[in-house]
């Protein structure tokens, strides 16, 4: 069809907008700009080729598209590959009479090169890369904040001169607000939000988003649900109107619910074969018990099967309301432009008269007694091992020292876990640890995958390395390296419009002021080895850790039981993530 008939004006405009938006977003980061410059140089010899390409894209006509399609999408250049599994193979496939020999088709179809390929200069003649220069002071975005009359908090952060903008709308609640018998409600609601709204179907929404060169979506976390949009600044209002419709008038059509239910159940069935997924979910139950943070965020087969449209709509009505929302606008808009946009998009959204439901006072609950849990899956040739314990809330003063401690423990390939488990003992391809930021008490988790017979050794190494955090404080040299790594990761996150919006939305979720953004770097830099040691001693006690293993129990259960007589063995077929007991009732 592309060869035989001209594309429509709408199709051409959509393609042009998407190409321009993608190129603008790629230029947000130093890495993206360097890649474009390098690609332009190696492909054309002209570092300004990207700018020329953008200008040329604007001049392409429907006739140009058809002309090029006829030349390069010819049948004689086609290579078709058919894949059949062994059960479908009945003998040698009959030749396709319309096909041409591959050598002839490829050899005769493409025009000869118009110039010789670029060659790199000899090594001795190349320009040496520059030495690292002096550290440059960061230029943080300018923040401004207001509240709309309906209670919505609006934060605007101008962060770039590129014509891009993003809007993150974050609502308190999250999966921790799921009804006790319906884990997965918030996730299902977020997944359905852009599958039809305000009289538009899911395909119609997708088509409008694409025509604007935008990205749009919604997701659910423990403490919040979010809806977001990223678009060229010229299209942010039109894309924002779609966001407003999705947030305020989702259809939750029954047929979309059934489709998403099938997808969710399929995802869950596949995930339950993955030991890394199972060990994480079981570890959360071990750390939080029956508290909201312990519930499976994606639901269980029983809760997903029973979830109704009315329950999803009730969750939406309870939590997606302007007086429970923070709108974070980042990118190339000024404060006045951002506030005016917020008013136009959401100013007429009236807050419900009914008060919001109350969240649990402590979504993490009281820490349960530590457990040693084995989920027995006889089909696994490789086991997953995790050691989990309670961490701290994001607002806790010990958070920054513990972030550095976690980085040293398992934050990279030079961390203690990776070096001990993989490099020195060759027991795994990798071992890591995490300390996610939650509004209430968080989780420190170390995890690795290994041979089934090596499970007891890996579990002991993980516990030993956690003990080392207190026994062997970090040196200033090690601390500086971990600090440099974390500051680089932070910089790469917030250098994009969408990444900055996501970070600031997280601050809103965690009840922190936007000034925490400017505190992040100096606070990390001020942490000393003594601070890390004191925080580890106060908050990280391996005696309170739970050990979770998912693997083929017969290969390791006896030596493990010798170490931990109270080990619980739960067959995978009897595992129930919907209960703190983890057993089917």
C-alpha positions as CSV (number, residue, x, y, z in Angstrom):
1,X,0.0,0.0,0.0
2,X,2.8,2.4,0.8
3,X,4.2,1.7,-2.7
4,X,0.9,1.8,-4.6
5,X,-0.9,4.8,-3.0
6,X,0.4,8.0,-1.5
7,X,0.3,8.3,2.3
8,X,-2.3,10.7,3.6
9,X,-1.5,14.1,4.9
10,X,-2.3,13.0,8.4
11,X,0.0,10.0,8.2
12,X,2.8,12.1,6.9
13,X,2.3,14.7,9.6
14,X,2.3,12.0,12.3
15,X,5.5,10.4,11.0
16,X,7.2,13.8,10.8
17,X,6.2,14.7,14.3
18,X,7.3,11.4,15.8
19,X,10.7,11.6,14.1
20,X,11.3,15.2,15.3
21,X,10.1,14.3,18.9
22,X,12.4,11.3,19.0
23,X,15.4,13.3,17.8
24,X,14.7,16.1,20.3
25,X,14.4,13.6,23.2
26,X,17.7,12.0,22.1
27,X,19.4,15.4,22.4
28,X,18.4,15.8,26.0
29,X,21.5,13.9,27.3
30,X,25.2,14.3,26.7
31,X,25.3,10.6,25.7
32,X,22.5,11.2,23.1
33,X,24.2,14.3,21.7
34,X,27.6,12.5,21.5
35,X,26.0,9.5,19.8
36,X,24.3,11.8,17.2
37,X,27.6,13.6,16.5
38,X,29.6,10.4,16.2
39,X,27.0,8.7,14.0
40,X,26.8,11.8,11.8
41,X,30.6,11.9,11.4
42,X,31.1,8.2,10.7
43,X,28.1,8.0,8.3
44,X,28.5,11.3,6.4
45,X,31.6,13.1,7.6
46,X,29.4,16.0,8.6
47,X,28.8,16.6,12.3
48,X,25.8,18.8,11.5
49,X,24.1,15.9,9.6
50,X,21.5,15.6,12.4
51,X,20.4,19.2,11.9
52,X,20.3,18.7,8.1
53,X,18.2,15.6,8.6
54,X,15.7,17.4,10.8
55,X,15.3,20.1,8.2
56,X,15.0,17.6,5.4
57,X,12.3,15.6,7.2
58,X,10.2,18.8,7.3
59,X,10.4,19.0,3.4
60,X,9.4,15.4,2.7
61,X,6.1,15.0,0.7
62,X,3.8,12.1,0.1
63,X,5.1,11.8,-3.4
64,X,8.7,11.5,-2.0
65,X,7.5,8.6,0.3
66,X,5.9,6.8,-2.5
67,X,8.9,7.2,-4.8
68,X,11.3,5.9,-2.2
69,X,9.0,3.0,-1.3
70,X,8.8,1.9,-5.0
71,X,12.6,1.9,-5.2
72,X,13.6,0.2,-2.0
73,X,10.5,-1.8,-1.0
74,X,10.6,-3.8,-4.3
75,X,9.6,-7.5,-4.3
76,X,13.0,-8.4,-5.7
77,X,14.7,-7.1,-2.5
78,X,12.5,-9.1,-0.2
79,X,14.0,-11.9,2.0
80,X,11.3,-14.0,3.6
81,X,12.1,-16.4,6.5
82,X,9.5,-18.9,7.7
83,X,9.9,-20.5,11.1
84,X,8.1,-23.8,11.8
85,X,8.5,-26.0,14.9
86,X,9.5,-29.6,14.3
87,X,6.0,-30.9,14.7
88,X,4.9,-28.8,11.7
89,X,7.7,-30.0,9.4
90,X,6.5,-32.6,6.9
91,X,9.5,-32.6,4.6
92,X,11.4,-30.1,2.5
93,X,9.4,-27.0,1.9
94,X,8.3,-26.4,-1.7
95,X,10.1,-23.5,-3.4
96,X,8.2,-20.2,-3.6
97,X,7.7,-19.5,-7.3
98,X,7.5,-15.8,-6.7
99,X,10.9,-15.7,-4.9
100,X,14.1,-14.7,-6.5
101,X,17.5,-16.1,-5.6
102,X,18.8,-14.1,-2.6
103,X,22.2,-13.4,-4.2
104,X,20.6,-12.0,-7.4
105,X,18.0,-9.9,-5.5
106,X,20.5,-8.3,-3.1
107,X,23.2,-8.0,-5.7
108,X,21.1,-6.2,-8.2
109,X,18.8,-4.1,-6.1
110,X,20.9,-1.6,-4.3
111,X,22.7,1.3,-6.0
112,X,26.5,1.3,-5.8
113,X,28.1,3.5,-3.1
114,X,28.6,7.0,-4.2
115,X,31.7,7.6,-2.2
116,X,34.4,5.6,-0.4
117,X,33.7,4.7,3.2
118,X,35.4,6.9,5.9
119,X,38.6,5.4,7.3
120,X,40.0,6.2,10.7
121,X,43.3,7.8,10.9
122,X,46.3,5.7,12.0
123,X,46.5,5.3,15.8
124,X,49.5,7.6,16.1
125,X,47.8,10.4,14.2
126,X,44.6,10.5,16.2
127,X,43.7,13.3,18.5
128,X,44.1,12.2,22.1
129,X,41.0,12.4,24.3
130,X,41.0,15.2,26.7
131,X,41.9,14.7,30.3
132,X,39.1,15.1,32.9
133,X,38.6,18.8,33.5
134,X,37.6,20.6,36.8
135,X,34.2,19.7,38.2
136,X,31.5,22.0,37.0
137,X,28.8,23.2,39.4
138,X,25.4,21.8,38.6
139,X,22.7,24.2,37.5
140,X,19.5,23.0,39.2
141,X,16.2,23.8,37.6
142,X,14.1,26.6,39.0
143,X,11.1,25.5,41.0
144,X,7.8,27.2,41.5
145,X,4.8,25.9,43.4
146,X,1.1,26.7,43.7
147,X,-2.2,25.1,44.5
148,X,-5.2,25.3,42.3
149,X,-8.6,26.1,43.9
150,X,-9.6,22.4,43.8
151,X,-6.6,21.5,46.0
152,X,-4.3,20.2,43.4
153,X,-0.6,20.9,44.1
154,X,1.3,22.1,41.0
155,X,5.1,22.1,40.8
156,X,6.8,23.6,37.7
157,X,10.5,23.1,37.1
158,X,12.0,24.7,34.0
159,X,14.9,22.3,33.2
160,X,15.9,22.6,29.6
161,X,16.1,25.0,26.6
162,X,14.9,22.2,24.3
163,X,11.2,22.5,23.2
164,X,10.1,19.5,25.3
165,X,7.8,19.2,28.3
166,X,6.4,16.5,30.6
167,X,3.6,16.4,33.1
168,X,3.5,13.8,35.9
169,X,0.3,13.6,37.9
170,X,0.8,11.6,41.1
171,X,-1.9,10.4,43.5
172,X,-1.5,9.2,47.0
173,X,-2.6,5.7,47.7
174,X,-0.9,3.2,45.5
175,X,-1.0,-0.6,45.9
176,X,-0.8,-0.1,49.6
177,X,-4.4,1.2,49.4
178,X,-5.7,-2.0,47.6
179,X,-8.6,-3.7,49.5
180,X,-7.2,-6.5,51.6
181,X,-9.0,-9.2,49.5
182,X,-8.2,-7.6,46.2
183,X,-4.4,-7.1,45.7
184,X,-3.8,-5.9,42.2
185,X,-6.6,-3.4,42.1
186,X,-4.4,-0.3,41.8
187,X,-2.2,-1.9,39.1
188,X,-5.2,-3.0,37.1
189,X,-6.8,0.4,37.4
190,X,-3.6,2.1,36.1
191,X,-3.2,-0.4,33.3
192,X,-6.8,0.3,32.1
193,X,-6.7,4.1,32.4
194,X,-5.5,4.7,28.9
195,X,-7.5,1.8,27.4
196,X,-10.5,4.1,26.7
197,X,-11.6,7.4,28.1
198,X,-14.0,10.3,27.4
199,X,-15.6,8.4,24.5
200,X,-12.3,7.5,22.9
201,X,-11.2,3.9,22.4
202,X,-7.8,2.6,23.2
203,X,-6.7,2.6,19.5
204,X,-8.0,6.2,19.1
205,X,-6.1,7.4,22.2
206,X,-2.9,5.6,20.9
207,X,-3.4,7.2,17.4
208,X,-3.7,10.7,18.9
209,X,-0.7,10.2,21.2
210,X,1.4,9.1,18.2
211,X,0.2,12.0,16.1
212,X,1.5,14.4,18.8
213,X,4.9,12.8,19.0
214,X,4.0,12.1,22.7
215,X,4.4,9.3,25.2
216,X,1.6,8.7,27.7
217,X,0.9,6.1,30.4
218,X,0.0,5.2,33.9
219,X,1.5,3.0,36.6
220,X,1.1,2.0,40.2
221,X,3.7,1.8,43.0
222,X,3.4,1.0,46.7
223,X,2.7,4.5,47.8
224,X,1.1,6.1,44.7
225,X,-0.4,5.8,41.3
226,X,0.8,8.0,38.5
227,X,-0.2,9.2,35.0
228,X,2.2,11.0,32.8
229,X,2.8,12.5,29.4
230,X,5.9,13.7,27.6
231,X,5.7,15.7,24.4
232,X,7.2,18.4,22.3
233,X,6.4,21.7,24.0
234,X,4.3,22.8,21.1
235,X,2.0,19.8,21.6
236,X,2.0,19.5,25.4
237,X,-1.4,21.1,25.8
238,X,-3.0,18.8,23.3
239,X,-1.3,15.8,24.9
240,X,-2.2,17.2,28.3
241,X,-5.9,17.2,27.4
242,X,-5.6,13.5,26.6
243,X,-4.0,13.0,30.0
244,X,-6.8,14.9,31.7
245,X,-9.4,12.8,29.9
246,X,-7.6,9.6,30.9
247,X,-7.4,10.6,34.5
248,X,-10.8,12.1,34.9
249,X,-13.0,10.0,32.6
250,X,-11.6,6.5,32.2
251,X,-14.1,4.1,30.6
252,X,-13.0,0.9,32.3
253,X,-15.0,-0.9,29.6
254,X,-15.8,-4.5,30.5
255,X,-14.2,-5.9,27.3
256,X,-11.0,-4.0,28.1
257,X,-11.1,-5.3,31.7
258,X,-11.4,-8.9,30.4
259,X,-8.5,-8.4,28.0
260,X,-6.3,-6.9,30.6
261,X,-7.3,-9.6,33.1
262,X,-6.2,-12.3,30.7
263,X,-2.9,-10.4,30.1
264,X,-2.3,-10.1,33.9
265,X,-3.0,-13.7,34.5
266,X,-0.7,-14.7,31.7
267,X,2.0,-12.5,33.0
268,X,1.6,-14.0,36.5
269,X,1.7,-17.5,35.2
270,X,4.9,-16.8,33.3
271,X,6.5,-14.9,36.2
272,X,5.8,-17.7,38.6
273,X,8.3,-19.8,36.5
274,X,11.0,-17.2,37.1
275,X,12.8,-17.9,40.4
276,X,13.9,-14.2,40.6
277,X,10.3,-13.0,40.5
278,X,9.1,-15.5,43.1
279,X,12.0,-14.9,45.5
280,X,11.2,-11.2,45.4
281,X,7.5,-11.6,46.1
282,X,8.1,-14.1,48.9
283,X,10.8,-11.9,50.4
284,X,8.3,-9.0,50.6
285,X,5.9,-11.2,52.4
286,X,8.6,-12.3,54.8
287,X,9.6,-8.7,55.5
288,X,6.1,-7.2,55.8
289,X,3.8,-10.0,56.7
290,X,0.1,-9.1,56.2
291,X,0.8,-5.4,56.1
292,X,-0.1,-3.5,52.9
293,X,3.5,-3.4,51.7
294,X,3.6,-7.2,51.8
295,X,0.7,-7.8,49.4
296,X,1.6,-8.7,45.8
297,X,1.3,-5.5,43.8
298,X,0.2,-7.3,40.6
299,X,-2.4,-9.4,42.4
300,X,-2.9,-13.2,42.7
301,X,-4.8,-15.5,40.4
302,X,-7.7,-15.5,42.8
303,X,-7.8,-11.7,43.2
304,X,-7.4,-11.0,39.5
305,X,-10.1,-13.5,38.6
306,X,-12.6,-12.0,41.1
307,X,-11.8,-8.3,40.5
308,X,-14.9,-6.4,39.1
309,X,-15.3,-3.2,37.1
310,X,-17.2,-1.7,40.1
311,X,-14.2,-2.3,42.4
312,X,-11.8,-0.7,39.9
313,X,-14.1,2.3,39.4
314,X,-14.4,2.6,43.2
315,X,-10.6,2.7,43.6
316,X,-10.4,5.4,40.9
317,X,-13.1,7.5,42.6
318,X,-11.5,7.2,46.0
319,X,-8.0,8.2,45.1
320,X,-7.9,9.9,41.7
321,X,-9.2,13.3,42.7
322,X,-7.6,16.7,42.6
323,X,-7.2,17.2,46.3
324,X,-5.1,14.0,46.4
325,X,-2.9,15.0,43.4
326,X,0.4,16.7,42.7
327,X,1.1,17.8,39.1
328,X,4.8,18.1,38.3
329,X,5.6,19.9,35.0
330,X,9.2,19.8,33.8
331,X,10.9,20.8,30.6
332,X,11.0,24.0,28.6
333,X,8.0,25.8,30.1
334,X,8.3,28.8,32.3
335,X,6.6,28.9,35.7
336,X,3.8,31.1,34.4
337,X,3.3,28.9,31.3
338,X,3.2,25.8,33.5
339,X,0.7,27.2,36.0
340,X,-1.5,28.4,33.2
341,X,-1.4,25.0,31.5
342,X,-2.3,23.3,34.8
343,X,-5.3,25.6,35.2
344,X,-6.5,25.0,31.7
345,X,-6.2,21.2,32.0
346,X,-7.4,20.6,35.6
347,X,-8.8,23.9,37.0
348,X,-12.4,22.9,36.4
349,X,-12.0,19.4,38.1
350,X,-14.1,19.7,41.2
351,X,-13.0,17.7,44.3
352,X,-15.6,15.2,45.6
353,X,-17.5,16.2,48.7
354,X,-16.8,12.9,50.3
355,X,-13.6,12.7,52.3
356,X,-10.8,10.4,51.1
357,X,-10.5,7.0,52.7
358,X,-7.8,6.8,55.4
359,X,-4.6,5.0,54.6
360,X,-3.1,2.6,57.2
361,X,-1.1,4.6,59.7
362,X,1.9,2.3,59.0
363,X,1.8,0.6,55.6
364,X,4.9,-1.4,56.5
365,X,3.4,-2.8,59.7
366,X,5.4,-4.2,62.6
367,X,8.4,-6.3,61.5
368,X,7.5,-10.0,61.7
369,X,9.9,-12.6,63.1
370,X,12.6,-13.6,60.6
371,X,12.0,-16.8,58.6
372,X,13.9,-19.2,56.4
373,X,11.7,-20.1,53.5
374,X,12.3,-22.6,50.6
375,X,9.9,-22.6,47.7
376,X,10.4,-26.0,46.1
377,X,10.3,-26.0,42.3
378,X,11.6,-29.4,41.1
379,X,11.8,-28.1,37.5
380,X,14.5,-25.5,38.2
381,X,18.1,-26.1,37.3
382,X,19.1,-22.8,38.9
383,X,18.0,-21.4,42.2
384,X,17.4,-17.8,43.4
385,X,18.6,-16.8,46.9
386,X,17.6,-13.6,48.7
387,X,18.3,-12.2,52.2
388,X,15.8,-9.5,53.1
389,X,15.3,-7.2,56.1
390,X,13.6,-4.0,56.9
391,X,15.3,-0.7,55.9
392,X,14.2,2.9,56.5
393,X,11.7,5.3,55.1
394,X,12.9,7.8,52.5
395,X,12.5,10.7,54.9
396,X,14.7,9.0,57.6
397,X,18.0,10.8,58.3
398,X,19.8,7.4,58.0
399,X,18.6,7.1,54.4
400,X,21.6,8.7,52.7
401,X,24.3,6.8,54.7
402,X,22.4,3.6,54.0
403,X,22.2,4.4,50.3
404,X,26.0,4.5,50.3
405,X,26.2,1.4,52.4
406,X,23.9,-0.5,50.0
407,X,26.0,0.7,47.1
408,X,29.1,-0.8,48.6
409,X,27.3,-4.0,49.5
410,X,25.7,-4.7,46.1
411,X,25.2,-1.7,44.0
412,X,27.6,-2.5,41.1
413,X,30.1,-5.0,39.7
414,X,32.7,-3.7,42.1
415,X,30.5,-4.1,45.2
416,X,31.3,-6.6,47.9
417,X,28.6,-9.1,47.0
418,X,29.5,-9.2,43.3
419,X,33.2,-9.6,44.0
420,X,32.7,-12.3,46.6
421,X,29.9,-14.3,45.0
422,X,30.9,-14.1,41.3
423,X,34.5,-13.0,41.0
424,X,36.1,-15.0,43.9
425,X,33.8,-18.0,44.2
426,X,32.3,-18.2,40.7
427,X,28.9,-19.1,42.2
428,X,26.7,-16.8,40.1
429,X,26.8,-14.5,37.1
430,X,25.9,-11.6,39.4
431,X,24.8,-10.7,42.9
432,X,23.3,-7.4,44.0
433,X,21.4,-5.5,46.7
434,X,18.7,-2.8,46.7
435,X,17.3,-0.2,49.1
436,X,14.2,1.2,47.4
437,X,12.7,4.5,48.7
438,X,9.3,4.1,50.3
439,X,7.1,6.5,52.4
440,X,7.2,4.1,55.3
441,X,9.9,1.6,56.4
442,X,11.6,0.2,53.3
443,X,13.5,-3.0,52.5
444,X,17.1,-4.0,52.1
445,X,17.4,-7.0,49.9
446,X,20.4,-8.9,48.6
447,X,19.8,-11.4,45.8
448,X,21.6,-13.8,43.4
449,X,20.9,-16.8,41.3
450,X,23.1,-19.9,41.6
451,X,23.4,-23.7,41.2
452,X,21.0,-25.6,43.4
453,X,23.8,-27.3,45.2
454,X,25.5,-24.0,46.0
455,X,22.4,-22.4,47.7
456,X,23.6,-22.8,51.4
457,X,27.0,-21.3,50.5
458,X,25.5,-18.3,48.7
459,X,23.1,-17.6,51.6
460,X,26.0,-17.7,54.1
461,X,28.1,-15.4,51.9
462,X,25.2,-12.9,51.7
463,X,24.8,-12.8,55.5
464,X,28.5,-12.6,56.0
465,X,28.8,-9.6,53.7
466,X,25.9,-7.8,55.4
467,X,27.6,-8.4,58.8
468,X,30.8,-6.9,57.3
469,X,29.0,-3.6,56.7
470,X,29.1,-3.1,60.5
471,X,32.3,-5.0,61.2
472,X,34.4,-3.3,58.5
473,X,33.4,0.3,58.1
474,X,33.9,1.8,54.6
475,X,37.1,3.7,54.1
476,X,37.1,7.2,52.8
477,X,38.5,6.0,49.4
478,X,35.7,3.4,49.0
479,X,33.1,5.8,50.2
480,X,34.2,8.4,47.6
481,X,34.0,5.9,44.8
482,X,30.5,4.8,45.8
483,X,29.5,8.5,46.1
484,X,30.8,9.2,42.6
485,X,28.8,6.3,41.2
486,X,25.6,7.4,42.9
487,X,26.0,11.0,41.9
488,X,26.5,9.9,38.3
489,X,23.4,7.8,38.4
490,X,21.4,10.7,39.9
491,X,22.7,13.0,37.2
492,X,21.8,10.7,34.4
493,X,18.3,10.3,35.8
494,X,17.4,13.9,36.1
495,X,19.1,15.2,32.9
496,X,16.0,14.3,30.9
497,X,12.7,16.0,31.1
498,X,10.8,12.8,32.0
499,X,13.5,11.6,34.4
500,X,13.4,14.8,36.4
501,X,9.6,14.7,36.5
502,X,9.7,11.2,37.8
503,X,12.2,12.1,40.5
504,X,10.2,15.1,41.6
505,X,7.0,13.1,41.6
506,X,8.7,10.6,43.9
507,X,9.5,13.4,46.3
508,X,5.9,14.3,46.4
509,X,4.9,10.7,47.0
510,X,7.4,10.4,49.9
511,X,6.1,13.6,51.6
512,X,9.4,15.5,50.9
513,X,9.7,19.1,49.8
514,X,11.0,19.9,46.3
515,X,14.0,21.4,47.9
516,X,15.2,17.8,48.6
517,X,16.3,17.8,44.9
518,X,18.9,20.5,45.7
519,X,19.9,18.7,48.9
520,X,20.6,15.4,47.3
521,X,24.1,16.1,46.1
522,X,25.5,18.0,49.1
523,X,23.9,15.6,51.5
524,X,25.6,12.6,49.9
525,X,28.8,14.5,49.7
526,X,28.6,15.3,53.5
527,X,28.3,11.6,54.5
528,X,31.4,10.3,56.3
529,X,32.5,6.7,57.1
530,X,31.5,7.4,60.7
531,X,27.9,8.3,59.5
532,X,27.7,5.1,57.5
533,X,28.9,3.0,60.4
534,X,26.5,4.6,62.8
535,X,23.5,4.2,60.5
536,X,24.4,0.6,59.7
537,X,24.7,-0.2,63.4
538,X,21.4,1.4,64.1
539,X,19.3,0.1,61.3
540,X,20.9,-3.1,59.8
541,X,20.8,-6.2,62.0
542,X,21.4,-9.5,60.2
543,X,19.7,-11.3,63.1
544,X,16.4,-9.8,61.8
545,X,17.0,-11.0,58.3
546,X,14.9,-13.6,56.5
547,X,16.4,-16.0,53.9
548,X,14.3,-16.9,50.9
549,X,15.3,-19.6,48.4
550,X,13.4,-20.7,45.3
551,X,14.9,-23.8,43.7
552,X,15.0,-27.6,43.6
553,X,14.9,-28.4,47.3
554,X,16.2,-31.9,47.1
555,X,19.6,-30.6,45.9
556,X,20.2,-28.5,49.0
557,X,17.6,-29.0,51.7
558,X,19.6,-31.3,54.0
559,X,22.7,-29.0,54.4
560,X,20.4,-26.0,54.7
561,X,18.3,-27.7,57.4
562,X,21.5,-28.5,59.3
563,X,22.1,-24.7,59.4
564,X,18.5,-23.7,59.9
565,X,16.4,-26.4,61.6
566,X,13.2,-24.3,61.4
567,X,13.4,-23.9,57.6
568,X,9.9,-23.9,55.9
569,X,9.5,-25.8,52.7
570,X,6.6,-24.8,50.5
571,X,5.9,-26.6,47.2
572,X,5.5,-24.0,44.4
573,X,2.1,-25.6,43.6
574,X,0.9,-24.7,47.2
575,X,2.4,-21.2,47.3
576,X,-0.1,-18.4,48.1
577,X,1.3,-14.9,47.8
578,X,-2.0,-13.6,49.0
579,X,-1.3,-14.6,52.6
580,X,1.6,-13.9,55.0
581,X,1.6,-17.6,55.7
582,X,2.4,-18.2,52.0
583,X,0.4,-21.4,52.0
584,X,-2.8,-22.1,50.2
585,X,-5.7,-22.3,52.6
